Amino acid sequence: MSEKDELKVKIKGKIRDLLAFSKLTKTREKKFEKASAKPIEKDNLKELAENLHPDYQHLIIDKIIDNTKSTKTFRFIPDSEFNEDLALFRAGQYLSLKVNVNGYEITRPYTISSSPSEALAGFYEISIKKEQNGFLTHFIWENWNVGTKVTSSGPQGLFYYQPLRDSRNIVAIAGGSGITAFRSIAKEISEGNLDINLTILYGCSEEDDILFYDELKRLESKNPGKIKLVIVLSCDEVSLEGCEMGFITSDLIEKYSDVKKDTYFICGPQLMYEFIDDEISKLKIQQDRIRKEMYGEIKGITKFPNYPKEKADKMFNIRVMIGSEIKEIPAKATETILVSMEKAKIAPPSSCRSGECGFCRSYLISGDIFVSPKSDGRREADKKFNFFHPCSSYPLSDLEIEVPRRK
Ligand code: FES
């Protein structure tokens, strides 16, 4: 097309747009007149959105599998009383489980360890490790049986493969029960629904702590070149063949991956993150190729260099406004504001408990807080206008806050 013709096409297009724009109001008025005045009774789009992203799911425990002496897998199916299908999810996402412990309502995020196609087949699996000092996991151990009803959120979280951003070669660095996300991803690959290559570096203290060993080995041999499992044991005596000894160091990461190209997914206990952060920094891997699962509530907030240590053993008073109610509650300096509220039987919305999802976003009317530097998910505007996340914030003085109501 000649330059002259191109110009003509452009001018015609502009005139057409201008004419359409000048008729816009009239066109809209005609459409309004024609439209029915009857209220919409069924909104298909809203229904679809609610099915894909439900606020709550009503589940029932169908099966409990003992994995190791300290870990069990709970299989959940939909509670037939509510006639709901399970929401679909991406391998690596979590559910926030709502548990009522002696009148206290507590939520905890747990990664889904089954695969997305198993949700289509009607179940989710969640594998829970009994923490030595974790009163919730002790409660679950003693009280959850086949038939127990549990409420969960819809699937949430951002710890999943994204083809536009991530390399097709994923290196999973897992510690302890952090393997659950990678079990889901490995199953998804094996079922033919995710076309990536997965190398799992799985660190455990002892052989007895390894989760899903036989299953992961089976997935590895069924998918040569696509799934590779490397067990790394830090104990002294080992009978397992072919494993690496010690910790997941920079040398080991380099041995099993291409540090210039691969994407690294990291999931494990907080102590492991600290160790791996140092090792990864030696390799100078670009930050956009490192993905980390949420930290959960920070254990030992006083260890951060900028935490004001003189506040550590103080107790404060928090004035909480929730809807039309106002409650005064005590709060320990070293406990998150969310935990203090839960202990006082106020249950604001929460999900990730890591400062990421924004469910607990609240307004700080007055007082000072310390925000965990490892889980500060506030937007710049939130910081400017005093919004904060109670799940990742600690009181440094008496506070007055306004929190949202749980739906
Ligand atoms: S619970 Fe997710 S940000 Fe607080």
Tab-separated table of C-alpha atoms and ligand atoms in Angstrom:
chain	number	residue	atom	x	y	z
A	1	MET	CA	0.000	0.000	0.000
A	2	SER	CA	1.350	3.434	-0.941
A	3	GLU	CA	1.882	6.121	1.685
A	4	LYS	CA	-1.043	8.084	0.254
A	5	ASP	CA	-3.381	5.071	0.570
A	6	GLU	CA	-2.207	4.432	4.116
A	7	LEU	CA	-3.018	8.014	5.035
A	8	LYS	CA	-6.491	7.687	3.493
A	9	VAL	CA	-7.193	4.517	5.545
A	10	LYS	CA	-6.046	6.277	8.737
A	11	ILE	CA	-8.233	9.340	8.098
A	12	LYS	CA	-11.270	7.148	7.297
A	13	GLY	CA	-10.726	5.169	10.496
A	14	LYS	CA	-10.553	8.342	12.577
A	15	ILE	CA	-13.759	9.724	11.013
A	16	ARG	CA	-15.532	6.408	11.671
A	17	ASP	CA	-14.406	6.490	15.337
A	18	LEU	CA	-15.538	10.108	15.750
A	19	LEU	CA	-18.957	9.350	14.238
A	20	ALA	CA	-19.388	6.288	16.468
A	21	PHE	CA	-18.374	8.366	19.496
A	22	SER	CA	-20.843	11.127	18.691
A	23	LYS	CA	-23.638	8.522	18.565
A	24	LEU	CA	-22.517	6.778	21.754
A	25	THR	CA	-25.001	8.377	24.146
A	26	LYS	CA	-27.925	7.764	21.793
A	27	THR	CA	-26.885	4.154	21.192
A	28	ARG	CA	-26.669	3.571	24.936
A	29	GLU	CA	-30.042	5.222	25.555
A	30	LYS	CA	-31.625	2.938	22.952
A	31	LYS	CA	-30.084	-0.110	24.624
A	32	PHE	CA	-31.364	1.003	28.050
A	33	GLU	CA	-34.872	1.477	26.640
A	34	LYS	CA	-34.854	-1.967	25.063
A	35	ALA	CA	-33.489	-3.724	28.168
A	36	SER	CA	-35.861	-5.534	30.524
A	37	ALA	CA	-36.620	-3.783	33.833
A	38	LYS	CA	-36.891	-7.177	35.541
A	39	PRO	CA	-34.067	-7.740	38.067
A	40	ILE	CA	-31.496	-10.338	36.980
A	41	GLU	CA	-32.260	-13.494	38.937
A	42	LYS	CA	-29.378	-15.653	37.723
A	43	ASP	CA	-25.991	-14.133	36.995
A	44	ASN	CA	-24.058	-16.877	35.206
A	45	LEU	CA	-20.765	-14.996	35.264
A	46	LYS	CA	-20.978	-14.331	39.000
A	47	GLU	CA	-21.887	-17.968	39.614
A	48	LEU	CA	-18.867	-19.163	37.602
A	49	ALA	CA	-16.543	-16.754	39.477
A	50	GLU	CA	-17.887	-17.978	42.826
A	51	ASN	CA	-17.387	-21.613	41.833
A	52	LEU	CA	-13.818	-20.959	40.722
A	53	HIS	CA	-12.920	-18.748	43.704
A	54	PRO	CA	-15.216	-19.658	46.598
A	55	ASP	CA	-14.829	-17.858	49.924
A	56	TYR	CA	-15.401	-21.146	51.746
A	57	GLN	CA	-15.528	-24.838	50.923
A	58	HIS	CA	-17.241	-27.389	53.143
A	59	LEU	CA	-15.133	-30.531	53.316
A	60	ILE	CA	-15.196	-33.832	55.116
A	61	ILE	CA	-12.253	-36.123	55.908
A	62	ASP	CA	-12.546	-39.277	53.815
A	63	LYS	CA	-9.222	-40.952	54.569
A	64	ILE	CA	-6.150	-40.497	56.794
A	65	ILE	CA	-2.783	-41.892	55.702
A	66	ASP	CA	0.183	-42.171	58.094
A	67	ASN	CA	3.253	-41.036	56.115
A	68	THR	CA	5.933	-40.927	58.809
A	69	LYS	CA	5.928	-40.923	62.602
A	70	SER	CA	5.177	-37.194	62.546
A	71	THR	CA	3.280	-36.604	59.295
A	72	LYS	CA	-0.202	-37.612	58.172
A	73	THR	CA	-2.007	-37.005	54.889
A	74	PHE	CA	-5.692	-36.089	55.178
A	75	ARG	CA	-7.907	-36.716	52.159
A	76	PHE	CA	-10.853	-34.310	51.923
A	77	ILE	CA	-13.989	-34.740	49.816
A	78	PRO	CA	-16.904	-32.282	49.476
A	79	ASP	CA	-19.427	-32.393	52.307
A	80	SER	CA	-22.557	-33.685	50.511
A	81	GLU	CA	-24.781	-31.546	52.740
A	82	PHE	CA	-23.696	-28.438	50.774
A	83	ASN	CA	-23.818	-29.770	47.199
A	84	GLU	CA	-20.547	-28.063	46.173
A	85	ASP	CA	-17.825	-29.177	43.744
A	86	LEU	CA	-14.200	-28.720	44.754
A	87	ALA	CA	-12.658	-25.552	43.358
A	88	LEU	CA	-9.877	-26.124	40.827
A	89	PHE	CA	-6.345	-25.056	41.721
A	90	ARG	CA	-2.813	-24.785	40.334
A	91	ALA	CA	-0.192	-27.228	41.590
A	92	GLY	CA	1.626	-25.406	44.422
A	93	GLN	CA	-1.390	-23.522	45.839
A	94	TYR	CA	-2.728	-23.870	49.382
A	95	LEU	CA	-6.003	-24.004	51.307
A	96	SER	CA	-6.522	-22.009	54.462
A	97	LEU	CA	-8.196	-24.384	56.933
A	98	LYS	CA	-10.494	-22.971	59.580
A	99	VAL	CA	-10.259	-24.862	62.859
A	100	ASN	CA	-12.239	-24.214	66.028
A	101	VAL	CA	-9.998	-25.060	68.980
A	102	ASN	CA	-11.860	-24.876	72.291
A	103	GLY	CA	-13.859	-21.841	71.163
A	104	TYR	CA	-10.909	-20.128	69.445
A	105	GLU	CA	-11.244	-19.854	65.695
A	106	ILE	CA	-7.881	-20.351	64.018
A	107	THR	CA	-6.934	-20.426	60.339
A	108	ARG	CA	-3.796	-22.057	58.941
A	109	PRO	CA	-2.584	-22.309	55.349
A	110	TYR	CA	-1.616	-25.821	54.167
A	111	THR	CA	-0.312	-26.631	50.689
A	112	ILE	CA	-2.419	-29.068	48.673
A	113	SER	CA	-0.251	-32.154	48.138
A	114	SER	CA	-2.541	-33.909	45.633
A	115	SER	CA	-2.734	-32.905	41.961
A	116	PRO	CA	-5.221	-30.526	40.291
A	117	SER	CA	-6.770	-33.397	38.285
A	118	GLU	CA	-7.434	-35.232	41.566
A	119	ALA	CA	-9.569	-32.235	42.594
A	120	LEU	CA	-11.565	-32.840	39.406
A	121	ALA	CA	-11.880	-36.483	40.497
A	122	GLY	CA	-13.339	-35.223	43.785
A	123	PHE	CA	-10.631	-34.928	46.447
A	124	TYR	CA	-7.840	-32.794	47.874
A	125	GLU	CA	-4.986	-34.130	50.004
A	126	ILE	CA	-3.170	-32.116	52.626
A	127	SER	CA	-0.146	-33.450	54.491
A	128	ILE	CA	0.425	-32.063	57.977
A	129	LYS	CA	3.513	-32.448	60.137
A	130	LYS	CA	2.980	-32.555	63.884
A	131	GLU	CA	5.043	-29.659	65.240
A	132	GLN	CA	6.779	-30.227	68.576
A	133	ASN	CA	5.313	-27.066	70.113
A	134	GLY	CA	2.458	-26.557	67.667
A	135	PHE	CA	-0.767	-26.642	69.651
A	136	LEU	CA	-2.877	-26.634	66.454
A	137	THR	CA	-1.194	-29.684	64.938
A	138	HIS	CA	-1.504	-31.494	68.302
A	139	PHE	CA	-5.227	-30.643	68.284
A	140	ILE	CA	-5.575	-31.946	64.714
A	141	TRP	CA	-3.791	-35.185	65.635
A	142	GLU	CA	-6.093	-35.816	68.568
A	143	ASN	CA	-9.378	-34.654	67.082
A	144	TRP	CA	-9.487	-35.177	63.338
A	145	ASN	CA	-10.913	-38.515	62.237
A	146	VAL	CA	-12.559	-39.909	59.130
A	147	GLY	CA	-15.903	-38.079	58.948
A	148	THR	CA	-14.684	-34.856	60.657
A	149	LYS	CA	-16.082	-31.770	58.905
A	150	VAL	CA	-13.622	-28.985	58.065
A	151	THR	CA	-14.145	-25.585	56.430
A	152	SER	CA	-11.472	-24.257	54.095
A	153	SER	CA	-10.918	-21.245	51.864
A	154	GLY	CA	-10.791	-21.597	48.114
A	155	PRO	CA	-7.328	-22.446	46.697
A	156	GLN	CA	-4.923	-19.545	47.081
A	157	GLY	CA	-1.297	-18.511	46.718
A	158	LEU	CA	1.156	-17.610	43.979
A	159	PHE	CA	3.646	-20.467	44.331
A	160	TYR	CA	3.017	-22.122	40.973
A	161	TYR	CA	4.663	-22.369	37.572
A	162	GLN	CA	3.964	-19.434	35.277
A	163	PRO	CA	5.078	-20.036	31.672
A	164	LEU	CA	5.466	-16.324	30.858
A	165	ARG	CA	7.916	-15.796	33.680
A	166	ASP	CA	9.519	-19.116	34.646
A	167	SER	CA	12.051	-21.278	32.844
A	168	ARG	CA	10.763	-24.691	31.719
A	169	ASN	CA	13.480	-26.221	33.899
A	170	ILE	CA	12.336	-25.895	37.474
A	171	VAL	CA	14.659	-26.732	40.349
A	172	ALA	CA	12.647	-27.453	43.493
A	173	ILE	CA	14.504	-26.956	46.761
A	174	ALA	CA	12.463	-28.620	49.494
A	175	GLY	CA	12.995	-29.138	53.184
A	176	GLY	CA	10.917	-31.528	55.336
A	177	SER	CA	7.189	-31.125	54.714
A	178	GLY	CA	7.961	-28.429	52.098
A	179	ILE	CA	7.945	-31.327	49.618
A	180	THR	CA	4.105	-31.271	49.491
A	181	ALA	CA	3.942	-28.538	46.813
A	182	PHE	CA	6.413	-30.472	44.640
A	183	ARG	CA	4.503	-33.726	45.025
A	184	SER	CA	1.533	-31.902	43.496
A	185	ILE	CA	3.664	-30.435	40.684
A	186	ALA	CA	5.365	-33.807	39.963
A	187	LYS	CA	1.981	-35.559	39.734
A	188	GLU	CA	0.707	-32.824	37.413
A	189	ILE	CA	3.721	-33.399	35.110
A	190	SER	CA	3.249	-37.156	35.187
A	191	GLU	CA	-0.460	-36.830	34.364
A	192	GLY	CA	0.541	-34.905	31.211
A	193	ASN	CA	-0.971	-31.590	32.306
A	194	LEU	CA	2.216	-29.613	32.883
A	195	ASP	CA	5.028	-29.606	30.339
A	196	ILE	CA	8.079	-28.699	32.415
A	197	ASN	CA	11.194	-30.473	33.712
A	198	LEU	CA	11.453	-30.778	37.469
A	199	THR	CA	14.586	-31.492	39.512
A	200	ILE	CA	13.809	-31.918	43.207
A	201	LEU	CA	16.576	-31.361	45.764
A	202	TYR	CA	14.897	-32.695	48.891
A	203	GLY	CA	16.682	-32.132	52.207
A	204	CYS	CA	15.773	-34.108	55.336
A	205	SER	CA	17.498	-34.802	58.659
A	206	GLU	CA	16.952	-38.568	58.615
A	207	GLU	CA	15.707	-41.278	56.283
A	208	ASP	CA	12.575	-41.709	58.397
A	209	ASP	CA	11.610	-38.096	57.725
A	210	ILE	CA	11.462	-38.462	53.939
A	211	LEU	CA	7.904	-38.001	52.714
A	212	PHE	CA	6.442	-39.751	49.635
A	213	TYR	CA	9.794	-41.416	48.791
A	214	ASP	CA	8.383	-44.455	46.945
A	215	GLU	CA	5.829	-42.375	45.097
A	216	LEU	CA	8.370	-39.748	44.005
A	217	LYS	CA	10.766	-42.493	42.860
A	218	ARG	CA	7.928	-44.056	40.830
A	219	LEU	CA	7.145	-40.680	39.233
A	220	GLU	CA	10.853	-40.251	38.437
A	221	SER	CA	11.186	-43.598	36.678
A	222	LYS	CA	7.898	-43.127	34.813
A	223	ASN	CA	9.064	-39.713	33.528
A	224	PRO	CA	12.774	-40.033	32.638
A	225	GLY	CA	14.325	-36.666	31.790
A	226	LYS	CA	11.293	-34.805	33.118
A	227	ILE	CA	11.394	-35.581	36.838
A	228	LYS	CA	14.551	-36.115	38.889
A	229	LEU	CA	14.696	-36.681	42.634
A	230	VAL	CA	17.840	-36.000	44.683
A	231	ILE	CA	17.574	-36.810	48.391
A	232	VAL	CA	19.974	-34.857	50.624
A	233	LEU	CA	20.405	-36.224	54.163
A	234	SER	CA	22.116	-34.340	56.964
A	235	CYS	CA	22.447	-37.296	59.392
A	236	ASP	CA	25.661	-39.325	59.807
A	237	GLU	CA	24.426	-42.841	59.095
A	238	VAL	CA	22.504	-43.591	55.946
A	239	SER	CA	21.427	-46.844	54.312
A	240	LEU	CA	19.601	-45.246	51.385
A	241	GLU	CA	21.545	-45.589	48.138
A	242	GLY	CA	22.259	-42.745	45.758
A	243	CYS	CA	21.534	-39.872	48.092
A	244	GLU	CA	23.682	-36.832	48.783
A	245	MET	CA	25.042	-36.224	52.283
A	246	GLY	CA	25.017	-32.917	54.146
A	247	PHE	CA	22.954	-29.852	53.226
A	248	ILE	CA	21.653	-28.221	50.054
A	249	THR	CA	24.694	-26.030	49.478
A	250	SER	CA	25.591	-23.786	46.556
A	251	ASP	CA	27.917	-26.536	45.232
A	252	LEU	CA	25.075	-29.058	45.264
A	253	ILE	CA	22.665	-26.620	43.584
A	254	GLU	CA	25.278	-25.972	40.892
A	255	LYS	CA	25.858	-29.699	40.421
A	256	TYR	CA	22.199	-30.408	39.608
A	257	SER	CA	21.101	-27.257	37.765
A	258	ASP	CA	22.046	-24.558	35.286
A	259	VAL	CA	22.368	-21.506	37.524
A	260	LYS	CA	22.323	-19.212	34.475
A	261	LYS	CA	18.956	-20.386	33.161
A	262	ASP	CA	16.814	-22.433	35.568
A	263	THR	CA	14.061	-21.150	37.853
A	264	TYR	CA	14.293	-22.080	41.546
A	265	PHE	CA	11.244	-22.838	43.691
A	266	ILE	CA	11.994	-22.985	47.427
A	267	CYS	CA	9.690	-24.401	50.089
A	268	GLY	CA	10.553	-25.560	53.602
A	269	PRO	CA	10.871	-24.524	57.244
A	270	GLN	CA	12.051	-20.995	58.150
A	271	LEU	CA	15.509	-22.155	59.228
A	272	MET	CA	16.051	-23.696	55.807
A	273	TYR	CA	15.164	-20.420	54.061
A	274	GLU	CA	17.858	-18.604	55.995
A	275	PHE	CA	20.455	-21.243	55.033
A	276	ILE	CA	19.365	-21.407	51.377
A	277	ASP	CA	19.279	-17.587	51.034
A	278	ASP	CA	23.020	-17.533	51.842
A	279	GLU	CA	23.822	-20.408	49.488
A	280	ILE	CA	21.781	-18.969	46.612
A	281	SER	CA	23.400	-15.544	47.019
A	282	LYS	CA	26.818	-17.178	46.383
A	283	LEU	CA	25.526	-18.286	42.973
A	284	LYS	CA	24.403	-14.779	41.935
A	285	ILE	CA	21.108	-16.067	40.550
A	286	GLN	CA	18.817	-13.253	39.351
A	287	GLN	CA	15.979	-12.579	41.821
A	288	ASP	CA	13.286	-13.059	39.160
A	289	ARG	CA	14.360	-16.707	38.841
A	290	ILE	CA	13.851	-17.412	42.542
A	291	ARG	CA	10.367	-18.206	43.841
A	292	LYS	CA	9.716	-18.777	47.532
A	293	GLU	CA	6.663	-20.210	49.243
A	294	MET	CA	5.336	-17.982	52.022
A	295	TYR	CA	7.180	-17.909	55.327
A	296	GLY	CA	4.178	-18.372	57.594
A	297	GLU	CA	4.270	-16.550	60.902
A	298	ILE	CA	7.838	-15.563	61.726
A	299	LYS	CA	9.282	-17.503	64.621
A	300	GLY	CA	11.532	-15.366	66.838
A	301	ILE	CA	10.795	-11.840	65.612
A	302	THR	CA	13.380	-10.368	68.014
A	303	LYS	CA	16.231	-11.846	65.934
A	304	PHE	CA	15.818	-9.141	63.273
A	305	PRO	CA	18.554	-6.518	63.693
A	306	ASN	CA	16.148	-3.543	63.558
A	307	TYR	CA	13.682	-5.009	66.095
A	308	PRO	CA	13.767	-2.796	69.235
A	309	LYS	CA	14.931	-5.411	71.778
A	310	GLU	CA	13.885	-3.291	74.797
A	311	LYS	CA	10.224	-3.917	73.802
A	312	ALA	CA	10.504	-7.703	73.633
A	313	ASP	CA	9.060	-8.560	77.082
A	314	LYS	CA	6.382	-5.837	77.159
A	315	MET	CA	2.601	-6.261	77.166
A	316	PHE	CA	0.367	-3.721	75.414
A	317	ASN	CA	-3.291	-2.890	75.135
A	318	ILE	CA	-5.045	-2.908	71.761
A	319	ARG	CA	-8.370	-1.178	71.154
A	320	VAL	CA	-9.937	-3.140	68.298
A	321	MET	CA	-12.827	-1.769	66.258
A	322	ILE	CA	-14.568	-4.476	64.243
A	323	GLY	CA	-17.845	-3.453	62.606
A	324	SER	CA	-19.873	-1.684	65.289
A	325	GLU	CA	-18.065	-3.483	68.161
A	326	ILE	CA	-15.114	-2.189	70.158
A	327	LYS	CA	-12.987	-4.500	72.267
A	328	GLU	CA	-9.896	-3.884	74.437
A	329	ILE	CA	-7.433	-6.782	74.341
A	330	PRO	CA	-3.992	-7.534	75.809
A	331	ALA	CA	-1.123	-8.161	73.376
A	332	LYS	CA	2.390	-9.536	73.786
A	333	ALA	CA	5.105	-7.594	71.965
A	334	THR	CA	6.475	-10.792	70.409
A	335	GLU	CA	3.161	-12.159	69.135
A	336	THR	CA	1.518	-10.981	65.939
A	337	ILE	CA	-1.501	-8.722	66.339
A	338	LEU	CA	-3.534	-11.418	64.558
A	339	VAL	CA	-2.618	-14.020	67.211
A	340	SER	CA	-3.503	-11.589	70.025
A	341	MET	CA	-6.910	-11.030	68.434
A	342	GLU	CA	-7.513	-14.762	68.005
A	343	LYS	CA	-6.596	-15.357	71.640
A	344	ALA	CA	-9.184	-12.720	72.578
A	345	LYS	CA	-11.752	-14.610	70.443
A	346	ILE	CA	-11.876	-11.918	67.764
A	347	ALA	CA	-11.604	-13.634	64.413
A	348	PRO	CA	-10.857	-11.179	61.610
A	349	PRO	CA	-10.382	-12.613	58.112
A	350	SER	CA	-7.015	-14.255	57.497
A	351	SER	CA	-5.563	-16.716	55.062
A	352	CYS	CA	-1.829	-16.799	54.272
A	353	ARG	CA	-0.658	-15.517	57.704
A	354	SER	CA	2.441	-14.294	55.874
A	355	GLY	CA	1.590	-10.723	54.877
A	356	GLU	CA	0.935	-11.730	51.289
A	357	CYS	CA	-2.772	-12.240	50.539
A	358	GLY	CA	-4.170	-9.043	52.062
A	359	PHE	CA	-7.166	-10.801	53.694
A	360	CYS	CA	-6.371	-9.367	57.136
A	361	ARG	CA	-5.554	-5.822	55.881
A	362	SER	CA	-6.482	-3.413	58.689
A	363	TYR	CA	-6.203	0.263	59.571
A	364	LEU	CA	-3.813	1.571	62.227
A	365	ILE	CA	-5.549	4.504	63.911
A	366	SER	CA	-2.810	5.154	66.471
A	367	GLY	CA	0.307	3.558	67.962
A	368	ASP	CA	3.516	1.960	66.677
A	369	ILE	CA	4.026	-1.455	65.107
A	370	PHE	CA	6.973	-3.533	63.924
A	371	VAL	CA	6.414	-5.213	60.545
A	372	SER	CA	8.339	-8.398	59.851
A	373	PRO	CA	10.842	-7.528	57.089
A	374	LYS	CA	10.522	-11.067	55.694
A	375	SER	CA	6.763	-10.813	55.166
A	376	ASP	CA	5.950	-7.175	54.549
A	377	GLY	CA	3.468	-7.404	51.686
A	378	ARG	CA	2.078	-3.877	52.114
A	379	ARG	CA	1.718	-1.712	49.027
A	380	GLU	CA	3.381	1.714	49.095
A	381	ALA	CA	-0.036	3.409	49.305
A	382	ASP	CA	-0.925	1.207	52.295
A	383	LYS	CA	2.244	2.259	54.103
A	384	LYS	CA	1.505	5.912	53.416
A	385	PHE	CA	-2.086	5.728	54.664
A	386	ASN	CA	-1.457	3.504	57.714
A	387	PHE	CA	-2.867	0.194	56.489
A	388	PHE	CA	-1.102	-2.913	57.734
A	389	HIS	CA	-1.384	-6.707	57.960
A	390	PRO	CA	-1.970	-7.942	61.540
A	391	CYS	CA	-0.563	-11.383	60.570
A	392	SER	CA	2.909	-9.933	60.020
A	393	SER	CA	2.887	-7.015	62.485
A	394	TYR	CA	3.791	-6.746	66.178
A	395	PRO	CA	2.765	-4.043	68.681
A	396	LEU	CA	5.452	-1.660	69.952
A	397	SER	CA	3.011	0.478	71.987
A	398	ASP	CA	-0.671	0.550	72.898
A	399	LEU	CA	-2.663	0.543	69.665
A	400	GLU	CA	-5.997	1.523	68.260
A	401	ILE	CA	-6.925	-0.407	65.116
A	402	GLU	CA	-9.852	-1.031	62.822
A	403	VAL	CA	-10.133	-4.545	61.393
A	404	PRO	CA	-12.512	-5.963	58.762
A	405	ARG	CA	-15.214	-8.470	59.670
A	406	ARG	CA	-14.936	-12.053	58.502
A	407	LYS	CA	-17.565	-12.868	55.834
B	1	FES	S1	-3.548	-13.307	56.321
B	1	FES	FE1	-2.715	-12.888	54.372
B	1	FES	S2	-1.934	-10.884	54.604
B	1	FES	FE2	-2.611	-11.394	56.602
